[in-house]
XYZ file of C-alpha atoms in Angstrom:
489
model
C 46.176 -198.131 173.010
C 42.113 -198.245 172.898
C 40.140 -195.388 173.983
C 39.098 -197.514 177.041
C 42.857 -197.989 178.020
C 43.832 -194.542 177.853
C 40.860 -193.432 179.746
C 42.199 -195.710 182.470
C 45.535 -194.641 182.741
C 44.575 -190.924 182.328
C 42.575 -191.623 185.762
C 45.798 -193.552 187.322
C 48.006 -190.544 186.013
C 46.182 -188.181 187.675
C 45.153 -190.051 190.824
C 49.182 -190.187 191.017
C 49.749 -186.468 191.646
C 48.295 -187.021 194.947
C 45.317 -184.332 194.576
C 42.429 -186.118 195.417
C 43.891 -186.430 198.762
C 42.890 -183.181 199.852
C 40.079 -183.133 201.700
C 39.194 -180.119 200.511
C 39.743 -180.930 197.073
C 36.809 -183.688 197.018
C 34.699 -181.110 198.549
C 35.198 -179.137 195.638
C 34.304 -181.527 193.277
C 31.239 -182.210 195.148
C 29.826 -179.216 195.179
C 30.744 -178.799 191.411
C 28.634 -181.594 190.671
C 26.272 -180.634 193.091
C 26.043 -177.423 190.876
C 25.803 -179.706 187.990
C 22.282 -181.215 189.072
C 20.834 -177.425 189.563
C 22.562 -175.710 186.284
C 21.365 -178.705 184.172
C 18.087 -180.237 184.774
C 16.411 -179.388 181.928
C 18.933 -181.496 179.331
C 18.944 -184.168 182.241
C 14.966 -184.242 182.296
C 15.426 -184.089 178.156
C 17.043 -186.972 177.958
C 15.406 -189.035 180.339
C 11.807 -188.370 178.460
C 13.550 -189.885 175.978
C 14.810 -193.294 177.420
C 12.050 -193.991 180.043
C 9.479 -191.595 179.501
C 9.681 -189.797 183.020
C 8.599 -186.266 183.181
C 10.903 -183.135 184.362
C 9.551 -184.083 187.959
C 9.348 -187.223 187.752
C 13.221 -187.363 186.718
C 14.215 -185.224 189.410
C 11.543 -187.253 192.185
C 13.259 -190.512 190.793
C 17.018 -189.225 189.775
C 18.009 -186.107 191.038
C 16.882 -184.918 194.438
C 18.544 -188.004 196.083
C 21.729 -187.218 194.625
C 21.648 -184.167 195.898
C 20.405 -184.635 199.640
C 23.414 -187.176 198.948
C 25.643 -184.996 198.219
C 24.907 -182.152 200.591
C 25.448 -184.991 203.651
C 29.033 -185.974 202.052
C 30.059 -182.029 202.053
C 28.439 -181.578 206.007
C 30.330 -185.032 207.312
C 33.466 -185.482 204.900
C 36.143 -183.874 207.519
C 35.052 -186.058 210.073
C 34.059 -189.710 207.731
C 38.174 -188.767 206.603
C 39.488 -187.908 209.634
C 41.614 -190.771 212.059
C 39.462 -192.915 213.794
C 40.478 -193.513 217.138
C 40.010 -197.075 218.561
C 39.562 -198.842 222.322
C 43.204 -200.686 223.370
C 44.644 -202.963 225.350
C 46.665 -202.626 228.215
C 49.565 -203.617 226.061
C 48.756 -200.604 224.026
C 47.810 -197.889 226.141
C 50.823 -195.588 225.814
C 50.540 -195.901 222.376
C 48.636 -193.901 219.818
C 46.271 -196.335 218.065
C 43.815 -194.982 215.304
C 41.929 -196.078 211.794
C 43.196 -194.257 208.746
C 40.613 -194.215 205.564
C 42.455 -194.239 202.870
C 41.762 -194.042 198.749
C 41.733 -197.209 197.247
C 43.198 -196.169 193.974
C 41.121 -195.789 190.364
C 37.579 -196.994 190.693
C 35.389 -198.707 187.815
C 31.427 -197.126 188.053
C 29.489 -199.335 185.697
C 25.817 -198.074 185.739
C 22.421 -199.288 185.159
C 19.716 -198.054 182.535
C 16.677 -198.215 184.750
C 17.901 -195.136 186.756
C 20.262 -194.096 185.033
C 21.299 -190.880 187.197
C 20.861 -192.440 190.592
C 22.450 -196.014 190.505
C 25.430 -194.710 188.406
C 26.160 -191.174 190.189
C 25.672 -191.993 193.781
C 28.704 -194.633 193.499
C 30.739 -192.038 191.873
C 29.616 -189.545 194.995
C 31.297 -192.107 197.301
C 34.116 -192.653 195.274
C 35.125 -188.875 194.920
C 34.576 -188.173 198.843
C 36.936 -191.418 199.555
C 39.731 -189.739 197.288
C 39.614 -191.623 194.528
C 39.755 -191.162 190.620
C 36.671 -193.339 188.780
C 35.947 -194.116 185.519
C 32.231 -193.622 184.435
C 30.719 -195.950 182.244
C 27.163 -195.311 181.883
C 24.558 -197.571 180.724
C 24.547 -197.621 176.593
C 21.106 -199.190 176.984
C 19.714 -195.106 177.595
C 20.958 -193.932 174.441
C 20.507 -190.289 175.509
C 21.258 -189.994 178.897
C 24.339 -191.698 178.536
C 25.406 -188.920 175.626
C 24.163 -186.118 178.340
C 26.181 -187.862 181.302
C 29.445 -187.857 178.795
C 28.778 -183.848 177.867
C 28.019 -183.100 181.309
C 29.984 -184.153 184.047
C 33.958 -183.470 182.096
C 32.250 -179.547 182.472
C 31.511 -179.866 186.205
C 34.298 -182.426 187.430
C 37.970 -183.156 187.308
C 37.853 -184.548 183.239
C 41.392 -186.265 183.549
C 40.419 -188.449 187.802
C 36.817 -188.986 186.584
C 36.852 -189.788 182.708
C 33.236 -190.725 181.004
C 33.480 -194.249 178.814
C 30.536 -194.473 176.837
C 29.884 -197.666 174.793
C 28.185 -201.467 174.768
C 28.978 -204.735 175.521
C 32.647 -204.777 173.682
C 33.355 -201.270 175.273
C 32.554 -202.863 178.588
C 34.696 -206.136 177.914
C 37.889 -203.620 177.323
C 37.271 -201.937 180.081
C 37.460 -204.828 182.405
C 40.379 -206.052 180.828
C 42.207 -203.303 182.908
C 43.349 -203.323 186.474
C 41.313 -201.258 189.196
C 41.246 -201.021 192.700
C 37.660 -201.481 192.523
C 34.658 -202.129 190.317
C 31.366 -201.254 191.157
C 28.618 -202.299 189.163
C 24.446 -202.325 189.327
C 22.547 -204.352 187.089
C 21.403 -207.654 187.173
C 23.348 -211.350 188.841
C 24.158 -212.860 184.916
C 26.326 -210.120 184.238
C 27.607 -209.399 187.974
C 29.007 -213.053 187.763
C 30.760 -211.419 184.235
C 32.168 -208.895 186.483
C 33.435 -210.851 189.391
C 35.456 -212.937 186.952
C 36.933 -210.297 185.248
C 37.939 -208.449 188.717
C 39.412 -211.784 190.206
C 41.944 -211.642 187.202
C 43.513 -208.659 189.500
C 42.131 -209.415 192.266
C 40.152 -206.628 192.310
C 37.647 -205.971 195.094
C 33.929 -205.471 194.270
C 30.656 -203.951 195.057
C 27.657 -205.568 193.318
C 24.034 -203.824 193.183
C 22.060 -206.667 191.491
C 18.243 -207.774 191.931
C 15.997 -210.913 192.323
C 12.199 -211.673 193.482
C 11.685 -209.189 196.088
C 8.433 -210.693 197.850
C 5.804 -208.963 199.600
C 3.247 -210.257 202.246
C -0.017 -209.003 203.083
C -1.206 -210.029 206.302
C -5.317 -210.041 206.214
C -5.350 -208.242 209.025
C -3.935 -205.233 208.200
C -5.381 -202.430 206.519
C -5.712 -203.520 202.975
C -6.452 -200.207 201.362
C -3.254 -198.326 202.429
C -1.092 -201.613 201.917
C -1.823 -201.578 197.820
C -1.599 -198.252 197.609
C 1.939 -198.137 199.122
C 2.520 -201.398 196.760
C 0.971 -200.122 193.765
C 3.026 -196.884 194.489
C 6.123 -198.899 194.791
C 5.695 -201.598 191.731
C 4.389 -199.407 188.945
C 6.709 -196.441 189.433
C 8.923 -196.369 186.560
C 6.952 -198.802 184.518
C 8.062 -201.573 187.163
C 11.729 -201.237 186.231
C 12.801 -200.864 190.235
C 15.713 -203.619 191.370
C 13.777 -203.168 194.762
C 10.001 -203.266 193.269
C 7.862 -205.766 194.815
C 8.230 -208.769 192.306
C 5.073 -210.369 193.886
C 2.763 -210.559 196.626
C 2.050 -213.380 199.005
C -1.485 -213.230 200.528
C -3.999 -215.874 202.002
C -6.986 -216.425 199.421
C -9.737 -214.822 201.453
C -8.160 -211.497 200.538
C -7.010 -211.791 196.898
C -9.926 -210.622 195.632
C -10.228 -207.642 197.687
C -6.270 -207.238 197.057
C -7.122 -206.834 193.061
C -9.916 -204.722 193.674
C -7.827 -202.130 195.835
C -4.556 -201.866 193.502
C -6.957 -201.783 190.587
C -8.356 -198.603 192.426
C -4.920 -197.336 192.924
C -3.900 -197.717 189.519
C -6.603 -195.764 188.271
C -5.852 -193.115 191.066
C -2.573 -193.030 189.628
C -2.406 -193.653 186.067
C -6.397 -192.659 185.121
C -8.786 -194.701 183.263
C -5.668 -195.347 180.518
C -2.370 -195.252 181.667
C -0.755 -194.869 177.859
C -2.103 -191.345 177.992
C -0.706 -190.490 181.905
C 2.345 -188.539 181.788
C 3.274 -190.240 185.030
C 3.376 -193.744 183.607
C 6.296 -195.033 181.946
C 7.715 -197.081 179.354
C 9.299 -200.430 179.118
C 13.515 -199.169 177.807
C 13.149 -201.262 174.721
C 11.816 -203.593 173.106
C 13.683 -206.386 173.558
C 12.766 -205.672 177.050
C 8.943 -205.394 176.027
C 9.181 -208.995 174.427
C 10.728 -210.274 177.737
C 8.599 -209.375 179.713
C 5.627 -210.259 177.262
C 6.705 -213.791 177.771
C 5.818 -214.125 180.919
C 2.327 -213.432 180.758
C 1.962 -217.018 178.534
C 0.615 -219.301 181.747
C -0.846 -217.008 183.887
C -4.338 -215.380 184.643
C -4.797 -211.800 183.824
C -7.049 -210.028 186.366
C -5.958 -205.860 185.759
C -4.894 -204.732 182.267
C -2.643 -206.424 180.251
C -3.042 -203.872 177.214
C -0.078 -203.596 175.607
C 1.706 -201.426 172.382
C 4.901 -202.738 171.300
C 5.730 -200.123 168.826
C 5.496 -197.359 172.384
C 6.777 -200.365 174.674
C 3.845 -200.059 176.393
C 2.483 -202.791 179.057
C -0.227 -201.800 181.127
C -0.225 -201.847 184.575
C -1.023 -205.673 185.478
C -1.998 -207.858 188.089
C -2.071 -211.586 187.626
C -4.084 -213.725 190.099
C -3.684 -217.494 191.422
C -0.406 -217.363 189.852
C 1.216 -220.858 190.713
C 5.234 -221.107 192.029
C 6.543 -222.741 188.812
C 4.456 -220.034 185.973
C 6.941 -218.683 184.073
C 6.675 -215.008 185.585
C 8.267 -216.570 188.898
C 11.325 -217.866 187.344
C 13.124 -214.840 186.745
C 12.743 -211.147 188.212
C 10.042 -209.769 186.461
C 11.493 -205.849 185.789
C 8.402 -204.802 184.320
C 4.458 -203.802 185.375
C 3.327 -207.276 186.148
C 2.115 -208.086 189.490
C 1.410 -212.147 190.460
C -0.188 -212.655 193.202
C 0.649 -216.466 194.797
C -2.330 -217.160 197.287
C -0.766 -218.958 200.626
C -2.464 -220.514 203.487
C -0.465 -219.281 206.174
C 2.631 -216.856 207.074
C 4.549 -220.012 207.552
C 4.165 -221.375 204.253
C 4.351 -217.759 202.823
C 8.062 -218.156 204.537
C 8.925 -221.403 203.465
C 8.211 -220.161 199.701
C 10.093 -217.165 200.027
C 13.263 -219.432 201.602
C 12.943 -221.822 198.592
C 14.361 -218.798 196.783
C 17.171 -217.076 195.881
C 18.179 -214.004 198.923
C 15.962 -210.919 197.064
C 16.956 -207.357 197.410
C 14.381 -206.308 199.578
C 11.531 -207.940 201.287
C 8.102 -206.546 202.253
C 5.963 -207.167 205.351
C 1.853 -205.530 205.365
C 1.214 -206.445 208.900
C -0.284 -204.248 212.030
C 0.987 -206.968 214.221
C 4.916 -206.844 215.058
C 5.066 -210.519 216.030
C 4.104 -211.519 212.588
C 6.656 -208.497 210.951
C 9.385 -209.980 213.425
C 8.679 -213.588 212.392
C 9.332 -212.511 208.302
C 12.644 -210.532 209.639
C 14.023 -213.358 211.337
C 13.408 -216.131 209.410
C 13.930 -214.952 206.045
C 17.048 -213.071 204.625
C 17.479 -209.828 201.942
C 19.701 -207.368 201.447
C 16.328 -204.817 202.831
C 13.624 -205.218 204.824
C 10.512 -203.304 205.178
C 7.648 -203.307 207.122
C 4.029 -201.450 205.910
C 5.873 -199.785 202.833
C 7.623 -199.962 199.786
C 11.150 -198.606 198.115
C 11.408 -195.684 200.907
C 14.382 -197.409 203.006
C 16.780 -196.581 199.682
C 16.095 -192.910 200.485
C 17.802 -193.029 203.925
C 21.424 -192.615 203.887
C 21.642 -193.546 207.652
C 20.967 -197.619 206.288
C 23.187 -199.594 204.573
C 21.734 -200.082 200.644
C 23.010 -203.363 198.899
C 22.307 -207.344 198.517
C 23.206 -210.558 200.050
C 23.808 -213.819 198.098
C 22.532 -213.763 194.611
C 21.059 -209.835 194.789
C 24.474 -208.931 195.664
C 27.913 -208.050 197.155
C 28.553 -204.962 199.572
C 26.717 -202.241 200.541
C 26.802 -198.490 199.768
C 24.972 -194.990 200.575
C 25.949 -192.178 203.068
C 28.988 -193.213 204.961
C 28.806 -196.732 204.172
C 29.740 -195.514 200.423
C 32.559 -193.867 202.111
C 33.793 -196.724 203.998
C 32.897 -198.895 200.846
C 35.494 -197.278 198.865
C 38.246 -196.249 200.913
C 41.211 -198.745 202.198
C 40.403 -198.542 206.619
C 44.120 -198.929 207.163
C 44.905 -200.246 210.650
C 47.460 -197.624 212.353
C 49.626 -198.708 215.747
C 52.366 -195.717 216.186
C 54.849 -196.723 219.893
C 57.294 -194.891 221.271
C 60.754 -196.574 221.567
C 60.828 -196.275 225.339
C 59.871 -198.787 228.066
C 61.076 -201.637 226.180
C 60.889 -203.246 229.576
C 57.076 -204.441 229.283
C 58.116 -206.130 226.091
C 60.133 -208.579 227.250
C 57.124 -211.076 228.276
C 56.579 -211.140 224.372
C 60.696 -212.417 223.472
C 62.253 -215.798 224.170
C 62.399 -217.517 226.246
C 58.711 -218.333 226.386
C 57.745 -219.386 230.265
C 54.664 -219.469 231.615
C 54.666 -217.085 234.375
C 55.357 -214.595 230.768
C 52.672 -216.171 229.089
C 50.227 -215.420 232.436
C 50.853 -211.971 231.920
C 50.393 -211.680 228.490
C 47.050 -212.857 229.366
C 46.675 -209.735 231.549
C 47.820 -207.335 229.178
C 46.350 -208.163 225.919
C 42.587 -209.807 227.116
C 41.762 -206.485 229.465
C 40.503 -203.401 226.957
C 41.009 -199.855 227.813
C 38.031 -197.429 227.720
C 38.868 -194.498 229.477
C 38.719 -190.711 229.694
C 41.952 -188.356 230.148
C 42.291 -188.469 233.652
C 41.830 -192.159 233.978
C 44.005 -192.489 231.318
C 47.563 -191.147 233.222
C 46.328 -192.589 236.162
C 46.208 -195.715 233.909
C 49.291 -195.238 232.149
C 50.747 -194.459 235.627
C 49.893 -197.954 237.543
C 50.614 -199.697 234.043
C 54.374 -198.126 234.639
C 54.511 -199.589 237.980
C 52.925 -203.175 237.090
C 55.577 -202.969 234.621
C 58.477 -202.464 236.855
C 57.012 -205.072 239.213
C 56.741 -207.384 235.983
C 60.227 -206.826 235.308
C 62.264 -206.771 238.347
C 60.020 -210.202 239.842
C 59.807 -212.174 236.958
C 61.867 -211.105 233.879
C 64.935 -209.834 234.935
């Protein structure tokens, strides 16, 4: 048996004695690895220097501090999120009890991404955990030394045997899919989701898939240009570019490209200084095959900011590329790296109509003061996020679903959606074997004078407080005699 298999069924052994059940239990475990992310941040900031060149705050602005607002919401709402939903009813229904039960799915596959390592990879496992669930951890082998951390750290702070660590590459990966879950859910990018999706229809295993694209982002000329590229300069350059939800490129009329360059070349400098390889706050590209990717794009387009570039310190400088054309190589693919294009459009409509020619992106961006022209990009365009005068901040809120639609992905997690994401919402009808006399509309033989008040049951909902209720449940006792003695007896 591999070390991939017995990981798995150590995690379906253990899910099988029925503790993660307890409410109180997953509470627990939160708040151990709540205690993780305060004990530990200096060998989690460690490590991260060393894969993406983040400083101790920057890892914990980027990584950390999410996961644990995250977690402190999941240990205020988890009674209630786990408790029995109740539900409107029917007349038919209404002296029955009639409720939602979340459920644990079972033993949950977390594949995680490199780019944010921490976040993408332990906010999944947050929801899993609170739903009752054991998960397998398989952290990104592309960050070398986070990974090793993540496999040291979390068998200290959380149940070792329901949340096993798989460390690893691609044939790692492959065995792990190989086994049966009750979910997989994976962030990274669509070539590999499709790898994933195959795998999990073997077992018909449900999935959750955080993937990528193009995001776009419009500037309108009439808003206030200054404050719009520093929110976008903000938003594409943080982490060296390598944000799923980073602007991938702006969309602007050509009256204000020029002024466009000039302001996030202001920003950058603002941000990064006079040379960015020097700025502790500036990042590196993971690797270099990465660097040589993302190199290759640059071949047909116009550089107008930086450009400089170190491939020994997978180093690209922040970069802005101007009159960039819809078929240059660095729209083909999302970019995942400090290059900005800029496509110049004559109008929102054709700004639109490009952005529709598309794939669905991630996220989409709107710079506009006017809320016709914001309204216009919501409606006729579709992404998994949209955001109006400002970049990245909606995956911060917990109260908003986070996740793709087409191509940038499948499902939807954060806060209680995570919950919900990974639990089974099991349907619950319990009756009481008494009045058996209203049932008889539903048996043989079918007339319609039955059938007419069937109608009357079953199309009228019930949303009522106590009092209504057994004055309810009273007349529904004496329709039903009526019902019986006129027409069924």
């Amino acid at each position: 048996m591999s070390r991939e298999q017995q990981a798995v069924a150590r995690a379906r052994k253990a899910f099988e004695t029925g503790r993660s059940k307890s409410v109180e239990y997953r509470i627990n475990q939160l708040k151990n690895l709540q205690r993780l992310f305060s004990e530990r941040q200096k060998e989690i900031a460690a490590a991260i220097k060393k894969d993406l060149n983040k400083t101790e705050v920057g890892a914990q602005f980027y990584e950390t501090l999410g996961l644990e607002g995250e977690i402190s919401l999941f240990i205020k709402n988890l009674k209630e999120w786990a408790a029995p939903r109740h539900v409107k009813k029917n007349l038919l229904t209404m002296s029955d009890t009639v409720y939602i039960h979340p459920e644990p799915l079972g033993v949950v596959l977390v594949i995680g991404a490199w780019n944010y390592p921490w976040a993408v990879t332990i906010r999944p496992l947050i929801g899993a955990i609170a739903a009752g669930n054991a998960a397998v951890v398989k952290p990104s082998e592309v960050c070398v030394h986070t990974s090793k951390v993540m496999e040291d750290l979390l068998p200290i702070y959380i149940d070792k045997e329901l949340y096993p660590v798989v460390t690893g590459g691609v044939p790692e990966t492959q065995e792990l899919l190989r086994q049966k879950f009750d979910h997989i859910f994976y962030t990274g990018n669509s070539t590999v989701g499709k790898v994933i999706m195959e795998a999990a229809a073997k077992h018909l295993t449900p999935v959750t898939l955080e993937l990528g694209g193009k995001s776009p982002c419009y500037i309108d000329k009439n808003c206030d240009i200054s404050i719009a590229c520093r929110r976008i300069t903000w938003g594409k350059y943080s982490n060296c570019g390598q944000t799923c939800i980073a602007p991938d490129y702006i969309l602007c009329e050509p009256s204000i490209q020029n002024r466009v360059i000039e302001e996030v070349k202001k920003c950058i400098k603002e941000f990064y200084t006079d040379n960015p390889k020097t700025c502790p706050d500036y990042g590196r590209i993971i690797n270099q095959r990465h660097f040589k990717r993302v190199m290759a794009m640059l071949e047909d387009s116009n550089i107008a900011v930086g450009g400089e570039n170190d491939e020994s310190d997978c180093y690209i400088a922040p970069t802005v590329l101007q009159d960039v054309k819809p078929e240059a190589k660095v729209m083909q693919e999302e970019i995942f790296g400090p290059l900005l294009p800029i496509l110049p459009v004559s109008s929102l409509d054709e700004a639109i109509k490009l952005i529709n020619k598309g794939e669905k992106p991630l996220a989409l961006y709107v710079f506009s003061p006017d809320n016709k022209v914001i309204e216009r990009m919501r409606d006729e365009t579709s992404s998994g996020g949209f955001l109006a005068n400002d970049c990245l901040v909606h995956y911060s809120v917990s109260a908003l679903p986070f996740g793709g639609v087409g191509n940038s992905g499948i499902g939807c997690y954060h806060g209680k959606f995570s919950f919900d994401r990974l639990s089974h919402l099991r349907g619950c009808l319990v009756k009481k074997l008494k009045m058996e006399g209203v049932n008889d509309m539903r048996y043989p033989p079918h007339t319609l004078k039955k059938l007419g008040w069937a109608r009357f049951f079953i199309l009228n909902t019930v949303d009522v407080g106590w009092v209504g209720r057994m004055a309810l449940l009273a007349a529904l006792v004496m329709v039903a005699a009526v019902v019986i003695q006129k027409y069924l007896l």
